[in-house]
Amino acid sequence: MAFPGAARAVAPAVVCRVRDERLTEISGMVATDSGFVVVNDGADEASRRRIFFLDTRCAVVRSVPYPSRPRDTEDLAVGADGTVWVADIGDNDRVRSTVALWRLAPGSRRPVLHRLSYPDGPHDAEALLLGPDGRPVLVTKQAGEAGVYLPTGPLRAGATVPMRRAGQVRLPATTTANPYSFLGRRLVTGGATAPDGRRVVLRTYADAFEFDVTDGDVVAALTGGTPRVVPLPDEPQGESVSYSRDGRSLLTVSETAGQPAGTRPTVLRYALPGGAGSPVPSPSVAAPAGSVPAAGSSSAPAPAAVDAGRRRADTGGVRSLLLGVGVIVAGLLLVAMVGAARARRTGR
């Protein structure tokens, strides 16, 4: 059945390929005037635990180390002033008492750590959005209704700021092909804010969902808006999404760990429905002073939390129950599929 915002898959354009061997687990990306900024998800090797600055050909030109070890960096955002935000919010096993955002201001020598806590226990999350006021918005990675969380006050270095649950977002169903079947179409793996602040996008392993933002209210857009859909079919493990600097297209890159030898992360460009977007003033995102010159790594889908609904005596209730059981079974199968990939990484 068709739904509002449905779209046919259109072949993307290849922008460039990342050939640096440290970048096989790219989980977050933002586009800049001079190229891209990317991060791996939680990597065991110190050489991969950096913020990487790439040129327009996807060559690494600078990298900035973290002053302490991040846990699971999953997404990126860039503010209007050029500040780069790194979302250290992954939690596959849901054991973290806090998550974190790293803030790398223009010209700074190293990122600053800000800690956040959920009001309702640990969550796995991979999507970071920035509101027009610069306030971060986190979206959890769970099937069905993904949680939307906001800090309750200004972020403070060296302190933990509580968050509040501001609502939930339910993405429409699609049939886009991806390695993780229908669960891959339900799990939010990344997000981005358009340069003009008037649109935001969430992605899954299969699709991108673009929402219009009215009066700067990102939460209202996510929880009450009807998205336009851009299929992103058959990416190996798509977790990154960014708007182009002119806001007229989406850029993605997939993790390639575990893929056949020679497979390189490839930045792809997808046209937006109706050619949305218009040029806007671009922030200057320069490699910070003291960054490290370049030399000569996969976050598996978490088990879906499924609510089968209340048991009812009528036919509709039975159908809901059967559907819920099916989702649970599929979730267990998905865990088995990606267990080998997770086993190779420790401390996660």
mmCIF file of C-alpha atoms in Angstrom:
data_model
loop_
_atom_site.group_PDB
_atom_site.id
_atom_site.type_symbol
_atom_site.label_atom_id
_atom_site.label_comp_id
_atom_site.label_asym_id
_atom_site.label_seq_id
_atom_site.Cartn_x
_atom_site.Cartn_y
_atom_site.Cartn_z
ATOM 1 C CA MET A 1 0.000 0.000 0.000
ATOM 2 C CA ALA A 2 1.308 3.459 -0.879
ATOM 3 C CA PHE A 3 1.668 6.030 1.878
ATOM 4 C CA PRO A 4 2.194 9.803 1.899
ATOM 5 C CA GLY A 5 5.737 10.680 0.924
ATOM 6 C CA ALA A 6 6.478 7.346 -0.777
ATOM 7 C CA ALA A 7 9.129 7.491 -3.485
ATOM 8 C CA ARG A 8 10.741 5.249 -6.043
ATOM 9 C CA ALA A 9 14.381 4.373 -5.556
ATOM 10 C CA VAL A 10 16.651 6.480 -7.761
ATOM 11 C CA ALA A 11 20.260 5.481 -8.345
ATOM 12 C CA PRO A 12 22.604 7.774 -6.389
ATOM 13 C CA ALA A 13 25.627 9.561 -7.786
ATOM 14 C CA VAL A 14 29.051 8.553 -6.494
ATOM 15 C CA VAL A 15 30.823 11.542 -4.931
ATOM 16 C CA CYS A 16 34.082 9.913 -3.837
ATOM 17 C CA ARG A 17 35.549 6.849 -2.129
ATOM 18 C CA VAL A 18 37.343 6.829 1.223
ATOM 19 C CA ARG A 19 40.595 4.922 0.873
ATOM 20 C CA ASP A 20 42.148 5.559 4.283
ATOM 21 C CA GLU A 21 42.378 2.176 6.033
ATOM 22 C CA ARG A 22 41.408 3.755 9.369
ATOM 23 C CA LEU A 23 37.932 4.551 8.058
ATOM 24 C CA THR A 24 35.986 1.347 7.563
ATOM 25 C CA GLU A 25 33.410 1.898 10.329
ATOM 26 C CA ILE A 26 32.137 5.371 9.458
ATOM 27 C CA SER A 27 29.080 6.007 11.612
ATOM 28 C CA GLY A 28 28.737 9.780 11.276
ATOM 29 C CA MET A 29 29.364 12.366 8.560
ATOM 30 C CA VAL A 30 28.724 16.050 7.905
ATOM 31 C CA ALA A 31 29.416 17.945 4.700
ATOM 32 C CA THR A 32 31.472 21.148 4.826
ATOM 33 C CA ASP A 33 32.599 23.729 2.288
ATOM 34 C CA SER A 34 35.968 21.979 1.989
ATOM 35 C CA GLY A 35 34.785 18.360 2.072
ATOM 36 C CA PHE A 36 33.548 16.219 4.951
ATOM 37 C CA VAL A 37 34.029 15.459 8.617
ATOM 38 C CA VAL A 38 33.590 11.820 9.664
ATOM 39 C CA VAL A 39 33.935 9.580 12.705
ATOM 40 C CA ASN A 40 34.090 5.841 13.200
ATOM 41 C CA ASP A 41 31.862 4.163 15.713
ATOM 42 C CA GLY A 42 33.561 2.803 18.857
ATOM 43 C CA ALA A 43 36.898 1.532 17.536
ATOM 44 C CA ASP A 44 39.388 -0.556 19.475
ATOM 45 C CA GLU A 45 42.408 0.926 17.695
ATOM 46 C CA ALA A 46 43.565 4.338 18.919
ATOM 47 C CA SER A 47 44.391 5.441 15.362
ATOM 48 C CA ARG A 48 40.687 5.234 14.493
ATOM 49 C CA ARG A 49 39.375 7.080 17.547
ATOM 50 C CA ARG A 50 39.669 10.519 15.975
ATOM 51 C CA ILE A 51 37.630 13.191 14.248
ATOM 52 C CA PHE A 52 38.677 13.021 10.599
ATOM 53 C CA PHE A 53 38.615 15.946 8.163
ATOM 54 C CA LEU A 54 38.361 14.922 4.496
ATOM 55 C CA ASP A 55 38.701 16.964 1.329
ATOM 56 C CA THR A 56 36.218 16.861 -1.554
ATOM 57 C CA ARG A 57 37.931 13.728 -2.904
ATOM 58 C CA CYS A 58 37.489 11.889 0.414
ATOM 59 C CA ALA A 59 41.194 12.034 1.265
ATOM 60 C CA VAL A 60 42.015 12.575 4.939
ATOM 61 C CA VAL A 61 43.785 15.892 5.403
ATOM 62 C CA ARG A 62 43.629 16.231 9.205
ATOM 63 C CA SER A 63 42.549 14.263 12.248
ATOM 64 C CA VAL A 64 41.853 15.383 15.791
ATOM 65 C CA PRO A 65 42.267 12.933 18.699
ATOM 66 C CA TYR A 66 39.940 12.770 21.678
ATOM 67 C CA PRO A 67 41.532 13.706 25.021
ATOM 68 C CA SER A 68 39.992 10.587 26.602
ATOM 69 C CA ARG A 69 38.530 7.412 25.156
ATOM 70 C CA PRO A 70 34.999 7.706 23.733
ATOM 71 C CA ARG A 71 32.603 4.789 24.169
ATOM 72 C CA ASP A 72 30.624 4.590 20.917
ATOM 73 C CA THR A 73 30.622 7.617 18.623
ATOM 74 C CA GLU A 74 27.669 7.317 16.256
ATOM 75 C CA ASP A 75 26.756 10.632 14.622
ATOM 76 C CA LEU A 76 27.932 14.144 13.807
ATOM 77 C CA ALA A 77 26.354 17.580 13.489
ATOM 78 C CA VAL A 78 27.748 21.010 12.683
ATOM 79 C CA GLY A 79 26.467 24.247 14.183
ATOM 80 C CA ALA A 80 25.903 27.554 12.425
ATOM 81 C CA ASP A 81 29.221 28.817 13.811
ATOM 82 C CA GLY A 82 31.164 25.819 12.495
ATOM 83 C CA THR A 83 31.291 23.926 15.790
ATOM 84 C CA VAL A 84 31.433 20.170 15.200
ATOM 85 C CA TRP A 85 29.375 18.005 17.574
ATOM 86 C CA VAL A 86 30.201 14.305 17.949
ATOM 87 C CA ALA A 87 27.449 12.124 19.412
ATOM 88 C CA ASP A 88 28.996 9.475 21.674
ATOM 89 C CA ILE A 89 25.576 7.916 22.267
ATOM 90 C CA GLY A 90 25.774 4.293 21.126
ATOM 91 C CA ASP A 91 24.890 1.660 23.715
ATOM 92 C CA ASN A 92 24.193 -1.713 22.094
ATOM 93 C CA ASP A 93 23.940 -3.488 25.455
ATOM 94 C CA ARG A 94 22.092 -0.633 27.202
ATOM 95 C CA VAL A 95 24.445 -0.418 30.157
ATOM 96 C CA ARG A 96 25.669 3.200 30.099
ATOM 97 C CA SER A 97 24.681 5.457 32.962
ATOM 98 C CA THR A 98 25.515 8.497 30.810
ATOM 99 C CA VAL A 99 26.047 9.274 27.131
ATOM 100 C CA ALA A 100 28.101 12.141 25.781
ATOM 101 C CA LEU A 101 28.536 14.855 23.200
ATOM 102 C CA TRP A 102 31.984 16.028 22.187
ATOM 103 C CA ARG A 103 32.113 19.699 21.111
ATOM 104 C CA LEU A 104 34.942 20.820 18.821
ATOM 105 C CA ALA A 105 34.791 24.594 18.437
ATOM 106 C CA PRO A 106 36.459 26.300 15.448
ATOM 107 C CA GLY A 107 40.129 26.855 16.174
ATOM 108 C CA SER A 108 40.180 24.720 19.326
ATOM 109 C CA ARG A 109 42.917 22.182 19.864
ATOM 110 C CA ARG A 110 40.767 19.379 21.231
ATOM 111 C CA PRO A 111 37.097 18.541 21.763
ATOM 112 C CA VAL A 112 35.300 19.184 25.064
ATOM 113 C CA LEU A 113 33.204 16.450 26.664
ATOM 114 C CA HIS A 114 29.597 17.015 27.822
ATOM 115 C CA ARG A 115 27.683 14.233 29.576
ATOM 116 C CA LEU A 116 23.938 13.542 29.449
ATOM 117 C CA SER A 117 21.633 11.108 31.250
ATOM 118 C CA TYR A 118 18.268 9.635 30.261
ATOM 119 C CA PRO A 119 15.279 9.974 32.604
ATOM 120 C CA ASP A 120 14.082 6.412 31.967
ATOM 121 C CA GLY A 121 17.152 4.190 31.840
ATOM 122 C CA PRO A 122 19.771 3.461 29.167
ATOM 123 C CA HIS A 123 18.980 3.637 25.457
ATOM 124 C CA ASP A 124 20.928 2.862 22.323
ATOM 125 C CA ALA A 125 20.934 5.885 19.998
ATOM 126 C CA GLU A 126 22.646 6.829 16.744
ATOM 127 C CA ALA A 127 20.994 10.070 15.604
ATOM 128 C CA LEU A 128 21.877 13.653 16.571
ATOM 129 C CA LEU A 129 20.033 16.738 15.314
ATOM 130 C CA LEU A 130 20.625 20.401 16.134
ATOM 131 C CA GLY A 131 17.766 22.850 16.554
ATOM 132 C CA PRO A 132 18.049 26.439 15.276
ATOM 133 C CA ASP A 133 19.072 27.490 18.777
ATOM 134 C CA GLY A 134 21.898 24.959 18.759
ATOM 135 C CA ARG A 135 20.166 22.673 21.254
ATOM 136 C CA PRO A 136 20.932 18.993 20.567
ATOM 137 C CA VAL A 137 18.138 16.512 19.929
ATOM 138 C CA LEU A 138 18.818 12.771 20.347
ATOM 139 C CA VAL A 139 16.710 10.082 18.661
ATOM 140 C CA THR A 140 16.980 6.504 19.911
ATOM 141 C CA LYS A 141 17.528 3.412 17.814
ATOM 142 C CA GLN A 142 14.503 1.222 18.415
ATOM 143 C CA ALA A 143 11.825 -0.295 16.253
ATOM 144 C CA GLY A 144 8.321 1.090 16.382
ATOM 145 C CA GLU A 145 8.453 4.368 18.289
ATOM 146 C CA ALA A 146 11.924 5.922 18.572
ATOM 147 C CA GLY A 147 12.326 8.211 21.560
ATOM 148 C CA VAL A 148 13.144 11.915 21.148
ATOM 149 C CA TYR A 149 15.210 13.416 23.989
ATOM 150 C CA LEU A 150 16.351 16.933 24.866
ATOM 151 C CA PRO A 151 18.732 18.271 27.539
ATOM 152 C CA THR A 152 16.856 19.943 30.394
ATOM 153 C CA GLY A 153 19.372 22.790 30.538
ATOM 154 C CA PRO A 154 22.586 24.152 29.015
ATOM 155 C CA LEU A 155 25.403 21.650 28.581
ATOM 156 C CA ARG A 156 28.270 22.038 31.027
ATOM 157 C CA ALA A 157 31.766 20.621 30.684
ATOM 158 C CA GLY A 158 32.572 18.307 33.563
ATOM 159 C CA ALA A 159 28.926 17.882 34.583
ATOM 160 C CA THR A 160 26.075 15.553 33.672
ATOM 161 C CA VAL A 161 22.916 17.247 32.389
ATOM 162 C CA PRO A 162 19.663 15.262 32.652
ATOM 163 C CA MET A 163 17.504 14.861 29.559
ATOM 164 C CA ARG A 164 13.749 14.676 29.199
ATOM 165 C CA ARG A 165 11.719 12.594 26.810
ATOM 166 C CA ALA A 166 10.037 15.051 24.453
ATOM 167 C CA GLY A 167 8.043 12.533 22.423
ATOM 168 C CA GLN A 168 8.442 9.738 19.953
ATOM 169 C CA VAL A 169 8.688 9.412 16.194
ATOM 170 C CA ARG A 170 7.013 6.642 14.234
ATOM 171 C CA LEU A 171 8.389 6.163 10.739
ATOM 172 C CA PRO A 172 6.115 4.907 7.944
ATOM 173 C CA ALA A 173 6.661 1.399 6.649
ATOM 174 C CA THR A 174 8.554 0.886 3.394
ATOM 175 C CA THR A 175 9.688 -2.071 1.318
ATOM 176 C CA THR A 176 13.217 -0.875 0.499
ATOM 177 C CA ALA A 177 15.800 -3.647 0.187
ATOM 178 C CA ASN A 178 18.532 -3.720 2.827
ATOM 179 C CA PRO A 179 20.715 -6.337 4.572
ATOM 180 C CA TYR A 180 18.485 -6.515 7.672
ATOM 181 C CA SER A 181 15.054 -6.993 6.087
ATOM 182 C CA PHE A 182 12.066 -5.217 7.652
ATOM 183 C CA LEU A 183 13.842 -4.455 10.935
ATOM 184 C CA GLY A 184 16.471 -2.565 8.953
ATOM 185 C CA ARG A 185 13.656 -0.351 7.719
ATOM 186 C CA ARG A 186 12.586 0.531 11.272
ATOM 187 C CA LEU A 187 15.794 1.322 13.178
ATOM 188 C CA VAL A 188 17.010 4.945 13.187
ATOM 189 C CA THR A 189 20.746 4.955 12.442
ATOM 190 C CA GLY A 190 21.503 8.632 11.795
ATOM 191 C CA GLY A 191 20.142 12.134 11.383
ATOM 192 C CA ALA A 192 20.954 15.546 9.976
ATOM 193 C CA THR A 193 19.667 19.122 9.962
ATOM 194 C CA ALA A 194 19.454 21.084 6.711
ATOM 195 C CA PRO A 195 21.756 24.115 6.430
ATOM 196 C CA ASP A 196 18.740 26.465 6.451
ATOM 197 C CA GLY A 197 17.304 24.755 9.556
ATOM 198 C CA ARG A 198 13.934 24.267 7.875
ATOM 199 C CA ARG A 199 14.210 20.507 7.411
ATOM 200 C CA VAL A 200 15.617 17.547 9.289
ATOM 201 C CA VAL A 201 16.191 13.990 8.152
ATOM 202 C CA LEU A 202 16.359 10.645 9.927
ATOM 203 C CA ARG A 203 17.703 7.563 8.229
ATOM 204 C CA THR A 204 17.416 3.819 8.720
ATOM 205 C CA TYR A 205 19.440 1.049 7.096
ATOM 206 C CA ALA A 206 17.060 1.383 4.141
ATOM 207 C CA ASP A 207 15.573 4.879 3.774
ATOM 208 C CA ALA A 208 15.837 8.559 4.628
ATOM 209 C CA PHE A 209 12.800 10.405 6.047
ATOM 210 C CA GLU A 210 12.754 14.174 5.616
ATOM 211 C CA PHE A 211 10.558 16.357 7.845
ATOM 212 C CA ASP A 212 9.673 20.031 7.465
ATOM 213 C CA VAL A 213 10.496 22.160 10.521
ATOM 214 C CA THR A 214 8.120 25.034 11.332
ATOM 215 C CA ASP A 215 9.190 27.891 13.622
ATOM 216 C CA GLY A 216 12.337 26.019 14.576
ATOM 217 C CA ASP A 217 10.429 23.267 16.402
ATOM 218 C CA VAL A 218 12.359 20.096 15.559
ATOM 219 C CA VAL A 219 10.456 18.004 18.102
ATOM 220 C CA ALA A 220 7.073 18.951 16.632
ATOM 221 C CA ALA A 221 8.366 18.098 13.154
ATOM 222 C CA LEU A 222 9.506 14.634 14.215
ATOM 223 C CA THR A 223 6.551 13.733 16.387
ATOM 224 C CA GLY A 224 3.740 15.237 14.319
ATOM 225 C CA GLY A 225 4.992 15.670 10.767
ATOM 226 C CA THR A 226 4.575 13.472 7.703
ATOM 227 C CA PRO A 227 7.970 12.793 6.125
ATOM 228 C CA ARG A 228 9.030 12.588 2.523
ATOM 229 C CA VAL A 229 10.853 9.331 1.829
ATOM 230 C CA VAL A 230 14.115 8.882 -0.061
ATOM 231 C CA PRO A 231 14.975 5.180 -0.548
ATOM 232 C CA LEU A 232 18.622 4.290 0.166
ATOM 233 C CA PRO A 233 18.587 0.690 -1.027
ATOM 234 C CA ASP A 234 21.219 -1.980 -0.487
ATOM 235 C CA GLU A 235 23.859 0.034 1.354
ATOM 236 C CA PRO A 236 26.079 -2.488 3.217
ATOM 237 C CA GLN A 237 25.449 -0.915 6.630
ATOM 238 C CA GLY A 238 24.164 2.614 6.169
ATOM 239 C CA GLU A 239 24.389 4.726 9.321
ATOM 240 C CA SER A 240 25.504 8.162 8.115
ATOM 241 C CA VAL A 241 23.521 10.932 6.470
ATOM 242 C CA SER A 242 24.207 14.596 5.796
ATOM 243 C CA TYR A 243 22.699 17.382 3.748
ATOM 244 C CA SER A 244 24.836 18.832 1.002
ATOM 245 C CA ARG A 245 25.958 22.374 1.713
ATOM 246 C CA ASP A 246 23.309 23.807 -0.623
ATOM 247 C CA GLY A 247 20.615 21.683 1.031
ATOM 248 C CA ARG A 248 19.467 20.223 -2.287
ATOM 249 C CA SER A 249 20.563 16.626 -1.809
ATOM 250 C CA LEU A 250 21.393 14.026 0.805
ATOM 251 C CA LEU A 251 24.824 12.488 1.226
ATOM 252 C CA THR A 252 25.377 9.064 2.768
ATOM 253 C CA VAL A 253 28.275 6.734 3.476
ATOM 254 C CA SER A 254 28.148 3.173 4.739
ATOM 255 C CA GLU A 255 30.338 1.166 7.057
ATOM 256 C CA THR A 256 32.299 -1.489 5.184
ATOM 257 C CA ALA A 257 33.788 -3.614 7.976
ATOM 258 C CA GLY A 258 33.044 -7.239 7.229
ATOM 259 C CA GLN A 259 32.484 -6.596 3.527
ATOM 260 C CA PRO A 260 34.476 -8.332 0.753
ATOM 261 C CA ALA A 261 38.116 -7.334 0.461
ATOM 262 C CA GLY A 262 38.596 -4.117 -1.455
ATOM 263 C CA THR A 263 35.200 -2.655 -0.560
ATOM 264 C CA ARG A 264 35.698 1.020 0.288
ATOM 265 C CA PRO A 265 33.305 3.438 2.013
ATOM 266 C CA THR A 266 31.675 5.472 -0.739
ATOM 267 C CA VAL A 267 30.006 8.860 -0.319
ATOM 268 C CA LEU A 268 26.769 8.810 -2.325
ATOM 269 C CA ARG A 269 24.531 11.697 -3.339
ATOM 270 C CA TYR A 270 20.737 11.263 -3.441
ATOM 271 C CA ALA A 271 18.425 13.848 -4.978
ATOM 272 C CA LEU A 272 15.735 15.211 -2.671
ATOM 273 C CA PRO A 273 12.087 15.098 -3.751
ATOM 274 C CA GLY A 274 11.224 18.189 -5.739
ATOM 275 C CA GLY A 275 14.766 19.557 -5.615
ATOM 276 C CA ALA A 276 14.222 20.948 -2.122
ATOM 277 C CA GLY A 277 16.689 23.332 -0.611
ATOM 278 C CA SER A 278 18.371 26.572 -1.466
ATOM 279 C CA PRO A 279 21.875 27.967 -0.990
ATOM 280 C CA VAL A 280 22.562 29.349 2.467
ATOM 281 C CA PRO A 281 25.562 31.022 4.092
ATOM 282 C CA SER A 282 28.037 28.304 5.011
ATOM 283 C CA PRO A 283 29.802 28.038 8.354
ATOM 284 C CA SER A 284 33.551 27.785 8.212
ATOM 285 C CA VAL A 285 34.580 24.342 9.414
ATOM 286 C CA ALA A 286 38.346 24.404 9.425
ATOM 287 C CA ALA A 287 40.720 21.833 10.824
ATOM 288 C CA PRO A 288 41.437 23.018 14.380
ATOM 289 C CA ALA A 289 44.818 24.268 15.457
ATOM 290 C CA GLY A 290 46.927 21.433 16.769
ATOM 291 C CA SER A 291 45.164 18.764 14.726
ATOM 292 C CA VAL A 292 47.200 15.844 13.483
ATOM 293 C CA PRO A 293 48.242 15.690 9.799
ATOM 294 C CA ALA A 294 47.062 12.620 7.925
ATOM 295 C CA ALA A 295 49.259 9.557 7.547
ATOM 296 C CA GLY A 296 49.820 7.139 4.274
ATOM 297 C CA SER A 297 36.919 1.091 11.937
ATOM 298 C CA SER A 298 30.370 -1.545 12.649
ATOM 299 C CA SER A 299 27.644 -0.972 14.795
ATOM 300 C CA ALA A 300 25.225 -3.806 14.576
ATOM 301 C CA PRO A 301 21.514 -3.298 14.748
ATOM 302 C CA ALA A 302 20.339 -3.630 18.314
ATOM 303 C CA PRO A 303 17.565 -6.112 19.150
ATOM 304 C CA ALA A 304 14.194 -4.504 18.569
ATOM 305 C CA ALA A 305 12.097 -3.646 21.579
ATOM 306 C CA VAL A 306 8.661 -4.810 20.551
ATOM 307 C CA ASP A 307 5.287 -4.139 22.074
ATOM 308 C CA ALA A 308 2.821 -6.744 20.794
ATOM 309 C CA GLY A 309 -0.091 -4.732 22.154
ATOM 310 C CA ARG A 310 -2.806 -5.791 24.476
ATOM 311 C CA ARG A 311 -4.389 -9.189 24.006
ATOM 312 C CA ARG A 312 -7.888 -8.801 22.704
ATOM 313 C CA ALA A 313 -10.641 -11.257 21.999
ATOM 314 C CA ASP A 314 -11.532 -9.724 18.658
ATOM 315 C CA THR A 315 -9.807 -10.476 15.356
ATOM 316 C CA GLY A 316 -7.817 -7.240 15.346
ATOM 317 C CA GLY A 317 -6.250 -8.130 18.698
ATOM 318 C CA VAL A 318 -5.202 -11.565 17.480
ATOM 319 C CA ARG A 319 -3.579 -10.054 14.417
ATOM 320 C CA SER A 320 -1.649 -7.573 16.559
ATOM 321 C CA LEU A 321 -0.406 -10.356 18.817
ATOM 322 C CA LEU A 322 0.760 -12.478 15.888
ATOM 323 C CA LEU A 323 2.540 -9.520 14.365
ATOM 324 C CA GLY A 324 4.324 -8.833 17.627
ATOM 325 C CA VAL A 325 5.476 -12.443 17.915
ATOM 326 C CA GLY A 326 6.774 -12.266 14.362
ATOM 327 C CA VAL A 327 8.804 -9.146 15.125
ATOM 328 C CA ILE A 328 10.339 -10.770 18.212
ATOM 329 C CA VAL A 329 11.362 -13.832 16.198
ATOM 330 C CA ALA A 330 12.837 -11.624 13.470
ATOM 331 C CA GLY A 331 14.738 -9.663 16.086
ATOM 332 C CA LEU A 332 16.333 -12.852 17.412
ATOM 333 C CA LEU A 333 17.302 -13.856 13.886
ATOM 334 C CA LEU A 334 18.826 -10.426 13.315
ATOM 335 C CA VAL A 335 20.936 -10.738 16.453
ATOM 336 C CA ALA A 336 22.238 -14.073 15.173
ATOM 337 C CA MET A 337 23.052 -12.552 11.768
ATOM 338 C CA VAL A 338 25.217 -9.800 13.167
ATOM 339 C CA GLY A 339 26.592 -11.593 16.231
ATOM 340 C CA ALA A 340 29.816 -12.498 14.477
ATOM 341 C CA ALA A 341 30.471 -8.882 13.564
ATOM 342 C CA ARG A 342 29.910 -7.706 17.129
ATOM 343 C CA ALA A 343 32.058 -10.464 18.614
ATOM 344 C CA ARG A 344 35.173 -9.103 16.990
ATOM 345 C CA ARG A 345 34.880 -5.838 18.899
ATOM 346 C CA THR A 346 35.511 -5.702 22.625
ATOM 347 C CA GLY A 347 34.421 -3.285 25.314
ATOM 348 C CA ARG A 348 31.078 -2.578 23.650
#
